[in-house]
XYZ file of N, CA, C and O in Angstrom:
848
model
N 60.543 126.619 11.462
C 59.788 125.320 11.865
C 60.542 125.538 9.952
O 58.935 126.078 9.259
N 60.422 124.221 9.797
C 60.088 124.582 8.307
C 58.946 123.221 7.894
O 58.989 123.363 6.283
N 58.826 122.334 9.448
C 57.606 121.772 8.912
C 55.711 122.206 8.526
O 56.443 121.917 10.043
N 55.820 122.553 8.123
C 54.064 123.162 8.473
C 53.525 122.204 8.509
O 52.306 123.129 9.760
N 53.699 120.661 8.480
C 52.237 120.191 9.347
C 52.717 120.858 10.959
O 51.677 120.593 11.460
N 53.391 120.529 11.244
C 53.584 120.020 12.184
C 53.796 121.531 13.121
O 53.335 121.513 14.253
N 53.923 122.823 11.833
C 53.800 124.219 12.900
C 52.844 123.794 12.894
O 51.584 124.756 14.412
N 51.860 123.865 12.704
C 50.315 123.887 12.616
C 49.716 122.709 14.375
O 48.195 123.548 14.752
N 50.069 121.733 13.993
C 50.263 120.971 15.148
C 50.561 121.496 16.160
O 49.946 120.926 17.457
N 51.313 122.146 17.132
C 52.893 122.199 17.555
C 51.669 123.305 18.369
O 51.176 124.259 19.792
N 51.059 124.469 16.977
C 49.985 125.563 17.261
C 48.600 125.263 18.217
O 48.378 125.652 18.753
N 47.904 124.232 17.473
C 46.866 124.086 17.936
C 47.370 123.157 19.841
O 45.873 123.681 20.393
N 47.893 122.666 19.953
C 48.317 122.565 20.870
C 48.780 123.384 22.125
O 48.027 123.728 22.577
N 48.528 125.282 21.128
C 49.731 125.915 21.945
C 47.679 126.863 22.794
O 47.515 126.765 23.495
N 46.828 126.238 21.614
C 45.614 126.911 21.896
C 45.340 126.618 22.860
O 44.481 126.846 23.622
N 45.648 124.678 22.104
C 44.160 124.271 23.671
C 44.587 124.296 25.324
O 44.215 124.872 26.194
N 46.124 124.690 25.768
C 46.520 124.943 26.400
C 46.016 126.755 27.046
O 46.038 126.440 28.589
N 46.241 126.789 25.717
C 45.631 128.310 27.024
C 44.687 128.582 27.497
O 43.943 129.107 28.529
N 43.299 127.960 26.321
C 42.578 127.112 26.611
C 42.462 126.515 28.622
O 41.517 126.907 28.936
N 43.087 126.150 28.840
C 42.765 125.122 29.951
C 43.560 125.836 30.440
O 43.061 125.835 31.580
N 44.642 126.787 30.887
C 44.859 127.353 31.577
C 44.444 129.179 31.812
O 44.337 129.583 32.755
N 43.333 129.032 31.020
C 42.881 130.614 30.772
C 43.405 131.869 30.587
O 42.808 132.811 30.447
N 43.857 131.126 29.589
C 44.943 132.392 28.624
C 43.742 132.369 26.679
O 44.082 131.704 26.589
N 43.838 133.800 26.940
C 43.069 133.710 25.162
C 44.687 133.833 24.273
O 45.700 134.743 24.332
N 43.963 132.558 22.994
C 45.027 132.826 22.061
C 45.195 133.790 21.110
O 44.248 133.882 21.215
N 46.556 134.682 20.642
C 46.713 135.432 19.902
C 45.864 134.926 18.423
O 46.058 133.557 18.406
N 45.748 135.641 17.666
C 45.142 135.535 15.875
C 47.240 134.663 15.472
O 47.550 135.355 15.915
N 46.325 134.608 14.611
C 47.430 134.383 13.994
C 48.270 135.249 13.058
O 46.987 135.519 12.389
N 49.060 135.628 13.143
C 49.444 136.685 12.608
C 50.437 136.126 11.380
O 51.850 135.403 12.418
N 50.983 136.135 10.087
C 51.930 135.520 8.984
C 51.676 134.969 9.519
O 50.787 133.494 9.317
N 52.652 134.059 9.366
C 53.304 132.126 9.302
C 52.125 131.615 10.397
O 52.636 132.171 11.565
N 52.172 130.411 10.374
C 52.028 129.314 11.767
C 52.864 129.162 12.521
O 53.428 130.138 13.979
N 54.774 129.427 12.185
C 55.844 129.237 12.761
C 55.686 130.897 13.935
O 55.712 130.799 15.641
N 55.146 132.419 13.293
C 54.598 132.812 13.753
C 54.422 132.977 15.477
O 54.355 133.291 16.001
N 53.014 132.848 14.865
C 51.963 133.316 16.032
C 52.270 132.166 16.350
O 51.499 132.175 18.337
N 53.303 131.261 16.495
C 53.491 129.730 17.677
C 54.193 130.779 18.467
O 54.041 130.302 20.063
N 55.590 130.966 17.921
C 56.339 131.594 18.769
C 55.826 133.389 19.529
O 56.022 133.199 20.843
N 55.092 133.875 19.561
C 53.730 135.468 20.740
C 53.059 134.192 21.772
O 53.372 134.822 22.496
N 52.703 133.279 20.244
C 51.706 132.454 21.949
C 52.019 131.153 23.899
O 52.356 131.840 24.870
N 53.922 131.359 22.755
C 54.884 130.533 23.217
C 54.949 131.616 24.202
O 54.996 131.777 25.966
N 55.080 132.935 24.263
C 56.133 133.914 24.343
C 54.938 135.054 25.605
O 55.245 135.144 26.723
N 53.273 133.966 25.217
C 52.650 134.268 26.195
C 52.203 133.490 27.641
O 50.994 133.238 28.391
N 52.286 132.455 27.307
C 51.927 131.394 28.376
C 53.611 130.995 29.129
O 54.398 131.360 28.752
N 52.639 131.559 31.073
C 53.354 131.545 31.697
C 54.167 130.573 32.151
O 54.386 129.481 30.879
N 55.794 130.591 32.408
C 56.349 129.752 32.915
C 55.870 128.129 33.392
O 55.638 128.401 34.611
N 55.393 127.731 32.943
C 54.794 126.672 33.158
C 55.427 126.307 34.475
O 55.557 125.382 35.897
N 57.328 126.256 34.522
C 57.850 125.766 35.482
C 57.315 126.586 37.173
O 57.691 126.771 38.134
N 56.822 127.699 36.918
C 56.776 128.655 38.661
C 55.990 127.750 38.811
O 55.244 128.430 39.773
N 54.369 126.681 37.932
C 53.482 127.306 38.564
C 52.086 128.025 38.325
O 51.634 128.005 40.112
N 52.086 129.440 37.917
C 51.749 130.319 38.401
C 50.184 129.395 37.981
O 49.986 128.824 36.721
N 49.177 131.044 38.013
C 48.099 129.987 37.522
C 46.733 128.701 38.076
O 46.532 128.792 37.670
N 47.745 128.536 38.968
C 46.843 126.752 39.229
C 46.049 127.322 40.447
O 45.761 128.089 41.303
N 44.978 126.472 40.621
C 44.126 126.754 41.578
C 44.203 126.702 43.032
O 45.258 125.401 42.844
N 43.453 126.578 44.030
C 44.139 126.636 45.223
C 44.093 125.030 45.832
O 42.543 124.830 45.229
N 44.683 124.200 46.393
C 44.141 123.059 46.347
C 44.044 122.918 48.231
O 43.066 123.541 47.971
N 42.734 121.450 48.090
C 42.762 121.128 48.974
C 43.001 121.004 50.711
O 44.526 121.369 50.415
N 42.517 121.813 51.422
C 43.214 122.178 53.734
C 43.721 120.573 53.106
O 42.757 119.161 53.324
N 44.944 120.887 53.884
C 45.296 119.577 54.365
C 44.670 118.589 55.631
O 43.641 119.716 56.741
N 45.152 117.335 57.077
C 44.304 117.062 57.186
C 45.360 118.169 58.557
O 46.158 119.023 58.928
N 43.825 117.742 59.507
C 44.533 119.005 60.689
C 45.463 117.854 61.452
O 45.321 117.772 61.552
N 46.636 119.028 62.057
C 47.088 118.365 63.014
C 47.488 118.329 64.767
O 46.105 118.554 64.987
N 47.587 117.503 64.795
C 47.057 116.895 67.169
C 47.803 118.713 67.114
O 47.966 119.201 66.909
N 46.941 118.678 68.375
C 46.741 119.094 69.485
C 47.877 119.181 70.214
O 48.573 118.423 70.538
N 47.887 120.639 70.529
C 48.746 120.940 71.403
C 48.949 120.827 73.041
O 47.968 119.847 73.405
N 50.027 120.398 73.534
C 50.418 120.059 75.251
C 48.948 120.727 75.880
O 49.294 122.403 75.402
N 48.134 120.069 76.928
C 47.542 121.396 77.844
C 48.368 122.263 78.728
O 48.886 122.303 78.529
N 47.307 123.251 78.597
C 48.026 124.671 78.926
C 48.418 124.440 81.070
O 47.624 123.768 81.432
N 48.576 125.358 81.567
C 48.216 125.215 82.782
C 47.357 124.935 83.190
O 46.194 125.629 83.587
N 46.817 124.641 84.505
C 45.114 124.862 85.318
C 45.562 126.682 85.817
O 46.188 128.027 86.050
N 43.805 127.338 85.624
C 44.213 129.049 86.087
C 43.913 129.110 87.394
O 43.578 127.990 88.301
N 43.849 129.981 88.432
C 43.468 130.295 89.721
C 42.354 129.978 89.777
O 41.069 129.657 88.755
N 41.831 128.757 91.077
C 40.447 128.999 91.609
C 39.357 130.317 91.750
O 40.796 131.194 92.038
N 38.365 130.082 91.536
C 37.824 131.034 91.025
C 37.171 131.327 92.975
O 37.142 130.760 93.720
N 36.573 132.062 92.925
C 36.746 132.614 95.088
C 34.939 132.081 95.025
O 34.112 131.561 93.641
N 34.908 131.958 96.518
C 34.304 130.481 96.280
C 32.306 130.828 96.425
O 32.336 132.521 97.049
N 31.621 130.217 96.188
C 30.348 130.962 95.818
C 28.814 130.672 96.826
O 29.826 129.938 97.859
N 28.359 131.143 97.069
C 27.129 131.411 98.531
C 26.802 130.123 98.684
O 26.666 129.545 97.948
N 26.019 129.707 99.803
C 26.427 128.539 100.249
C 25.305 128.620 99.973
O 24.098 129.647 100.323
N 24.023 127.107 99.697
C 22.883 127.492 99.635
C 22.037 127.278 100.620
O 22.311 127.091 101.861
N 20.060 127.064 99.789
C 19.769 126.764 101.728
C 19.534 125.814 102.297
O 19.704 124.539 101.687
N 19.619 125.864 103.328
C 18.917 124.472 104.644
C 18.175 123.223 103.917
O 16.578 123.813 103.327
N 18.485 122.205 103.311
C 17.299 121.584 102.635
C 16.185 121.555 103.916
O 16.511 121.079 105.183
N 15.973 120.522 103.530
C 14.428 119.675 104.703
C 15.548 118.141 105.722
O 16.497 118.185 105.077
N 14.634 119.089 107.044
C 14.648 117.999 107.988
C 14.859 116.630 107.221
O 13.417 115.820 106.629
N 15.835 115.609 107.808
C 15.356 114.689 107.475
C 14.610 113.982 108.304
O 14.256 114.137 109.460
N 14.405 111.852 108.415
C 13.426 111.675 109.653
C 13.603 110.813 110.537
O 15.302 110.658 110.688
N 12.877 111.308 111.389
C 13.816 110.696 112.910
C 14.554 109.268 112.890
O 13.614 108.582 112.340
N 15.385 109.587 113.383
C 16.001 108.086 114.000
C 14.609 107.291 114.411
O 14.089 107.486 115.478
N 14.883 106.112 114.515
C 14.625 105.276 115.992
C 14.782 105.629 117.066
O 16.017 105.469 117.569
N 13.851 105.093 117.118
C 13.858 105.226 119.598
C 14.398 104.275 119.891
O 14.789 103.322 119.552
N 15.550 105.305 120.248
C 16.501 104.079 121.478
C 16.161 102.798 122.233
O 14.706 103.246 122.793
N 16.828 101.719 122.324
C 16.564 100.989 123.602
C 16.551 102.546 124.915
O 16.903 102.413 125.540
N 15.266 101.676 126.395
C 15.478 101.461 127.107
C 16.490 101.473 128.213
O 17.306 100.564 128.545
N 17.299 102.412 128.759
C 16.993 102.769 130.359
C 17.067 101.454 130.979
O 16.407 100.974 130.986
N 18.022 101.668 131.728
C 17.566 100.312 133.229
C 16.955 101.098 134.372
O 16.750 101.446 133.872
N 16.349 101.058 134.892
C 15.311 100.100 135.903
C 16.348 101.287 137.263
O 17.094 100.219 137.378
N 15.857 101.824 137.103
C 16.382 102.979 138.522
C 16.082 101.750 139.560
O 15.764 101.106 140.169
N 16.615 101.683 140.991
C 16.660 101.392 142.491
C 15.039 101.737 142.486
O 14.357 103.150 142.710
N 14.811 100.768 143.714
C 13.429 100.822 143.965
C 13.431 102.176 145.327
O 14.534 102.424 145.850
N 12.399 102.515 145.953
C 12.927 103.687 146.477
C 12.085 102.856 147.602
O 11.520 102.003 147.827
N 12.617 104.228 149.142
C 11.892 104.049 150.166
C 10.124 103.591 150.631
O 9.803 104.688 149.446
N 9.685 102.901 150.823
C 8.892 102.642 151.215
C 7.905 103.812 151.964
O 8.669 104.353 153.261
N 6.915 104.399 151.803
C 6.668 105.585 152.370
C 6.253 104.773 154.058
O 5.484 103.806 153.976
N 5.317 106.285 154.969
C 4.552 105.659 155.936
C 3.174 104.546 155.715
O 2.784 104.651 154.679
N 2.333 103.857 156.429
C 1.423 102.953 157.228
C 0.738 104.857 156.726
O 0.513 105.706 158.084
N -0.253 104.452 155.863
C -1.902 104.716 155.822
C -2.719 104.477 157.541
O -2.210 103.065 157.904
N -3.914 105.653 156.939
C -3.972 104.798 158.566
C -5.813 104.228 158.246
O -5.400 103.262 156.470
N -5.622 103.039 158.811
C -6.090 101.548 158.626
C -7.871 102.207 158.539
O -8.518 102.666 158.718
N -8.053 101.817 157.816
C -9.269 101.310 156.654
C -10.433 101.508 158.187
O -10.193 99.893 158.708
N -12.024 101.139 158.027
C -12.881 101.622 158.212
C -13.051 99.341 158.120
O -13.390 99.225 158.326
N -13.023 99.375 160.137
C -13.023 98.137 159.942
C -14.485 97.535 161.108
O -15.504 96.431 160.844
N -15.350 98.373 161.619
C -16.377 98.336 162.528
C -17.523 99.953 162.068
O -16.549 100.682 162.145
N -18.653 99.707 161.779
C -19.446 101.235 162.498
C -20.040 100.072 163.614
O -20.984 99.700 164.221
N -19.448 101.943 164.752
C -20.283 102.203 166.310
C -21.757 102.649 165.806
O -21.873 103.433 165.817
N -22.999 102.302 165.892
C -24.405 102.556 165.835
C -25.373 103.511 167.091
O -25.050 102.480 168.221
N -25.258 104.076 167.153
C -25.513 105.251 168.145
C -26.278 106.405 167.988
O -27.399 105.968 167.089
N -27.915 106.057 168.666
C -29.123 105.666 168.512
C -29.292 107.329 169.819
O -31.145 107.868 169.244
N -29.148 107.370 170.941
C -28.861 109.110 171.655
C -29.148 110.166 171.300
O -28.750 109.803 170.014
N -29.051 111.205 171.925
C -28.123 112.852 171.833
C -27.111 113.662 172.195
O -26.945 114.654 172.155
N -26.521 112.378 172.868
C -24.880 112.549 173.114
C -24.406 111.202 173.330
O -24.811 110.308 173.503
N -22.962 111.882 173.190
C -21.810 110.765 172.700
C -20.366 111.053 173.670
O -20.904 111.951 172.280
N -20.420 110.128 174.344
C -18.198 110.602 173.811
C -17.577 109.884 173.740
O -17.730 108.240 173.479
N -16.549 110.130 172.380
C -15.986 109.695 172.112
C -14.336 108.767 172.572
O -14.237 109.381 173.492
N -14.998 107.365 171.932
C -13.610 106.751 172.689
C -12.260 105.861 171.997
O -12.260 106.481 170.871
N -11.440 105.368 172.723
C -10.182 105.484 172.095
C -10.621 104.028 170.883
O -9.884 103.679 169.936
N -11.647 103.063 171.547
C -12.440 101.901 170.827
C -12.487 102.415 169.620
O -12.800 101.756 168.526
N -12.619 103.490 169.593
C -13.876 104.603 168.938
C -12.216 103.961 167.044
O -13.100 105.461 166.207
N -11.418 103.992 167.470
C -10.334 103.948 166.574
C -10.516 103.147 165.304
O -10.557 102.788 166.027
N -10.053 104.269 163.995
C -10.263 103.533 162.758
C -11.992 102.889 162.784
O -12.245 102.521 161.703
N -12.752 103.130 162.766
C -14.422 102.975 162.698
C -15.063 103.377 162.180
O -14.550 105.625 162.674
N -16.338 103.715 162.452
C -17.287 105.156 161.704
C -17.932 105.272 163.102
O -18.133 103.915 164.060
N -18.499 105.655 163.385
C -19.733 105.534 163.998
C -20.711 107.155 164.270
O -20.926 107.412 163.345
N -22.146 106.055 163.626
C -23.059 106.214 163.057
C -24.485 106.953 164.440
O -24.906 105.969 165.040
N -24.656 107.695 164.256
C -25.921 108.742 164.512
C -26.438 109.098 164.223
O -27.136 109.700 163.753
N -28.230 108.093 165.477
C -29.262 109.036 163.851
C -30.716 108.637 165.220
O -31.235 108.755 166.200
N -30.425 110.219 165.482
C -31.442 110.196 166.222
C -32.667 112.049 165.871
O -31.477 112.177 164.566
N -34.214 112.345 165.554
C -34.582 112.918 165.425
C -34.389 114.613 165.590
O -34.121 115.192 165.801
N -33.835 114.978 167.677
C -33.713 116.011 167.536
C -31.371 116.017 168.170
O -30.974 115.129 167.499
N -31.310 117.072 168.079
C -29.912 117.594 168.281
C -29.232 116.303 169.248
O -29.427 116.213 170.031
N -28.127 116.330 168.426
C -27.012 115.141 168.927
C -25.276 115.492 169.375
O -25.004 117.021 168.324
N -25.344 115.854 170.613
C -23.702 116.272 171.247
C -22.321 115.272 170.878
O -23.365 113.651 171.648
N -21.368 114.711 170.531
C -20.673 113.916 170.766
C -19.587 114.690 171.252
O -18.779 116.018 170.466
N -19.149 114.422 172.031
C -17.760 114.882 173.141
C -16.838 114.372 172.920
O -16.636 113.682 172.337
N -16.401 114.838 172.253
C -14.049 114.870 172.333
C -13.257 115.248 173.599
O -13.193 116.091 173.843
N -12.554 113.938 173.988
C -12.234 113.950 174.702
C -11.146 114.292 174.772
O -10.232 114.635 173.940
N -10.505 114.758 176.494
C -8.844 116.066 175.905
C -7.551 114.881 175.865
O -6.999 114.599 176.340
N -7.290 113.134 176.074
C -6.903 111.218 176.393
C -6.418 110.938 175.148
O -5.661 110.651 175.506
N -7.757 111.125 174.085
C -6.929 110.553 172.932
C -5.967 110.517 172.268
O -5.575 111.238 172.517
N -4.660 109.287 171.840
C -3.846 109.707 171.543
C -3.196 109.848 169.960
O -4.628 109.717 169.165
N -1.689 110.379 169.822
C -1.828 111.208 168.159
C -2.299 109.916 167.920
O -1.949 108.836 167.641
N -3.070 110.778 166.211
C -3.704 109.389 164.805
C -4.554 109.240 165.375
O -4.926 107.947 164.669
N -5.805 109.039 166.263
C -6.465 108.444 166.642
C -7.428 109.124 165.258
O -7.919 110.468 165.559
N -8.031 108.240 164.539
C -9.417 108.985 163.972
C -10.051 108.047 163.683
O -10.642 106.594 163.646
N -11.358 108.516 163.444
C -12.519 107.477 162.808
C -13.823 108.735 162.178
O -12.766 110.041 162.237
N -14.405 108.049 162.011
C -15.860 108.480 161.275
C -16.629 108.966 161.900
O -17.324 107.852 161.953
N -17.936 109.982 161.516
C -18.631 110.691 162.505
C -20.254 110.678 161.065
O -19.717 111.424 160.555
N -21.768 109.650 161.738
C -22.252 109.128 160.604
C -23.496 110.723 160.887
O -24.050 109.587 161.728
N -23.691 110.588 160.126
C -25.268 111.431 160.565
C -26.941 111.060 159.803
O -26.835 110.695 159.019
N -27.117 109.907 160.914
C -27.663 109.148 159.743
C -29.746 109.746 160.217
O -30.600 109.550 159.444
N -29.730 110.752 161.305
C -31.358 110.332 161.636
C -31.478 112.283 161.333
O -31.245 112.554 160.303
N -32.380 113.089 161.511
C -32.301 114.093 161.390
C -31.137 115.256 161.937
O -30.986 116.583 161.209
N -32.003 114.604 163.513
C -30.748 115.326 164.366
C -29.343 115.027 163.769
O -28.409 114.511 163.293
N -28.647 116.732 163.785
C -27.441 117.202 163.840
C -26.481 116.426 164.581
O -26.928 117.205 165.752
N -25.180 116.419 164.020
C -23.875 116.357 165.316
C -23.012 117.268 165.763
O -22.667 117.245 164.724
N -23.369 117.800 166.277
C -22.652 118.692 167.054
C -21.246 118.259 167.608
O -21.637 117.717 168.917
N -19.665 118.374 167.719
C -18.276 117.941 167.819
C -17.868 118.885 168.765
O -18.610 119.554 169.438
N -17.581 118.622 170.211
C -18.141 119.275 171.604
C -16.793 118.990 172.381
O -16.699 118.169 172.585
N -15.364 120.104 171.444
C -14.243 119.243 172.870
C -14.245 119.229 173.959
O -15.245 120.418 175.003
N -13.921 118.524 174.864
C -13.925 119.039 176.622
C -12.803 119.550 176.945
O -11.500 120.026 176.223
N -13.185 119.647 178.350
C -11.859 120.519 178.459
C -10.475 119.727 178.887
O -9.992 118.695 178.483
N -10.079 121.289 177.763
C -8.730 120.753 177.289
C -7.795 120.603 175.679
O -7.104 121.189 175.834
N -9.491 120.032 175.297
C -8.983 119.391 174.542
C -9.583 120.700 172.868
O -10.296 121.751 173.701
N -8.759 121.222 172.086
C -9.298 121.637 170.813
C -9.708 120.761 170.226
O -9.423 119.964 169.296
N -10.594 121.192 168.781
C -11.214 121.507 167.503
C -10.393 123.176 166.333
O -10.666 123.887 166.043
N -10.143 122.154 165.541
C -9.630 122.803 164.501
C -10.233 122.414 162.810
O -10.878 121.560 162.820
N -10.704 123.652 162.020
C -10.095 122.830 160.624
C -10.721 124.385 159.842
O -10.757 125.760 160.909
N -10.439 123.960 158.212
C -10.555 124.340 157.577
C -11.268 125.710 158.098
O -11.108 127.129 157.360
N -13.072 125.849 157.865
C -14.430 126.995 158.022
C -14.950 126.573 158.885
O -15.796 127.471 158.532
N -14.381 127.062 160.074
C -14.799 127.549 161.374
C -16.471 126.412 161.150
O -17.135 126.944 162.082
N -16.673 125.435 160.752
C -17.568 124.573 161.063
C -17.581 123.408 162.413
O -16.104 123.076 163.365
N -18.241 123.046 163.383
C -18.495 121.991 164.287
C -19.488 121.028 164.025
O -19.403 120.444 165.457
N -20.200 121.190 162.771
C -21.162 120.130 162.719
C -21.620 119.922 161.642
O -21.684 120.255 160.971
N -22.331 118.473 161.183
C -22.718 117.840 160.424
C -23.712 118.533 159.604
O -24.687 119.444 160.453
N -23.835 119.099 158.455
C -24.249 119.840 157.366
C -25.879 119.420 158.175
O -26.861 120.280 157.348
N -26.351 118.151 157.516
C -28.058 117.544 156.784
C -27.645 116.188 157.339
O -26.927 115.181 157.796
N -28.929 115.814 157.056
C -28.997 113.373 157.398
C -27.594 113.310 156.448
O -28.854 113.797 154.850
N -27.352 112.384 156.586
C -26.488 110.889 156.084
C -24.789 112.043 155.388
O -24.063 111.851 154.938
N -24.740 113.348 156.041
C -23.535 113.811 156.106
C -22.586 113.855 156.877
O -22.714 112.110 157.813
N -20.824 112.772 156.073
C -19.907 112.613 157.693
C -18.698 113.994 157.908
O -18.975 114.327 156.606
N -18.595 113.049 159.500
C -16.821 114.379 159.332
C -16.084 113.256 159.708
O -16.794 112.371 160.088
N -15.061 113.487 159.550
C -13.613 113.055 159.924
C -12.968 114.023 160.974
O -12.849 114.370 161.611
N -12.364 112.946 162.080
C -12.130 113.806 163.441
C -10.640 112.389 163.147
O -10.577 111.727 163.327
N -9.607 113.473 163.448
C -8.020 113.264 163.303
C -7.855 113.519 164.069
O -7.429 114.299 163.948
N -6.900 113.056 165.660
C -6.210 113.591 166.531
C -4.445 113.354 165.998
O -3.733 113.256 166.092
N -4.304 115.003 165.950
C -3.715 115.734 166.143
C -1.650 116.451 166.433
O -0.628 115.793 165.904
N -2.107 116.092 167.531
C -1.351 116.471 168.966
C -1.735 116.243 170.391
O -3.480 116.401 170.206
N -1.070 116.021 171.234
C -2.084 115.391 172.701
C -0.299 115.728 173.357
O 0.763 115.066 174.063
N -0.047 117.251 173.352
C 1.006 117.143 174.514
C 0.496 117.357 176.010
O -0.420 117.892 176.162
N 1.672 115.946 176.878
C 0.863 115.869 177.895
C 0.337 115.049 177.704
O -0.547 114.547 179.074
N -0.514 114.378 176.827
C -1.568 113.783 177.348
C -3.213 114.094 177.763
O -3.877 112.762 177.099
N -3.347 114.813 178.381
C -4.795 116.086 178.602
C -4.895 117.091 177.377
O -5.982 117.973 178.005
N -4.298 116.921 177.023
C -4.611 118.488 175.750
C -4.753 117.861 173.675
O -4.170 118.701 173.321
N -4.862 117.008 173.700
C -5.318 116.615 172.592
C -5.604 117.336 171.397
O -7.347 117.948 172.364
N -5.470 117.532 170.256
C -6.244 118.216 169.104
C -6.862 117.844 167.893
O -6.365 117.644 167.782
N -7.811 117.831 167.525
C -8.927 116.994 167.181
C -8.779 118.460 165.474
O -9.428 119.357 165.954
N -8.084 117.371 164.253
C -9.364 118.262 162.240
C -10.331 117.741 162.253
O -9.253 116.448 162.326
N -11.344 118.827 161.551
C -12.397 117.649 161.685
C -12.693 118.614 160.238
O -12.088 119.117 159.924
N -12.984 117.499 159.120
C -12.927 117.791 157.680
C -14.128 116.918 157.001
O -15.239 116.300 158.611
N -14.725 117.257 156.432
C -15.693 116.234 155.455
C -16.904 117.763 155.637
O -17.018 119.021 155.026
N -18.238 117.127 155.427
C -19.090 118.087 155.006
C -20.380 118.397 156.608
O -21.650 117.641 156.829
N -19.617 119.396 156.773
C -20.099 119.930 157.703
C -21.213 121.397 157.552
O -20.160 121.800 156.642
N -20.800 122.187 159.090
C -22.149 123.546 158.587
C -21.829 123.765 159.957
O -21.424 123.991 160.930
């Protein structure tokens, strides 16, 4: 270069560029033109873009398509049974069933009391369904005839101090659970019921109550 001023300007530009790209510029050797030539050989080829810093990361590209589903895993263990729920409301009542057959008629209620005061008395068919009270200080004998009908029943009451002994007539029999035949004490009651009478002359009496 024949123009020293222009060469100096070019040299200064070359030094600034070297500083910018991180290259130490060489010292001036000989003429400015010679030093400029050294710098131009030292500066990397601008066309290659060498020495530039790493640019910023580009934007994330779109997500790829979803892959196929994997195989189903094994079934887990069954959990514990939960608590029972509350009881449901009571359902409606069912229809009323048919009325059963009428039972047999029970014995008649006592309708009267046959009061006796002697020491001996024979039971009568008219005593059926009634009470017979006997009051005496001495022992009393109550005869049970053999001809009273099945179902005949009555209550015997000891009103006095004398005990009442039940004595079956010939052909008649007397049975009870404890083998007693008389009242236990004053105000004791006995029940008599004819439970069988084969031929009409063999009445069997069942004795119940406060006996001795």
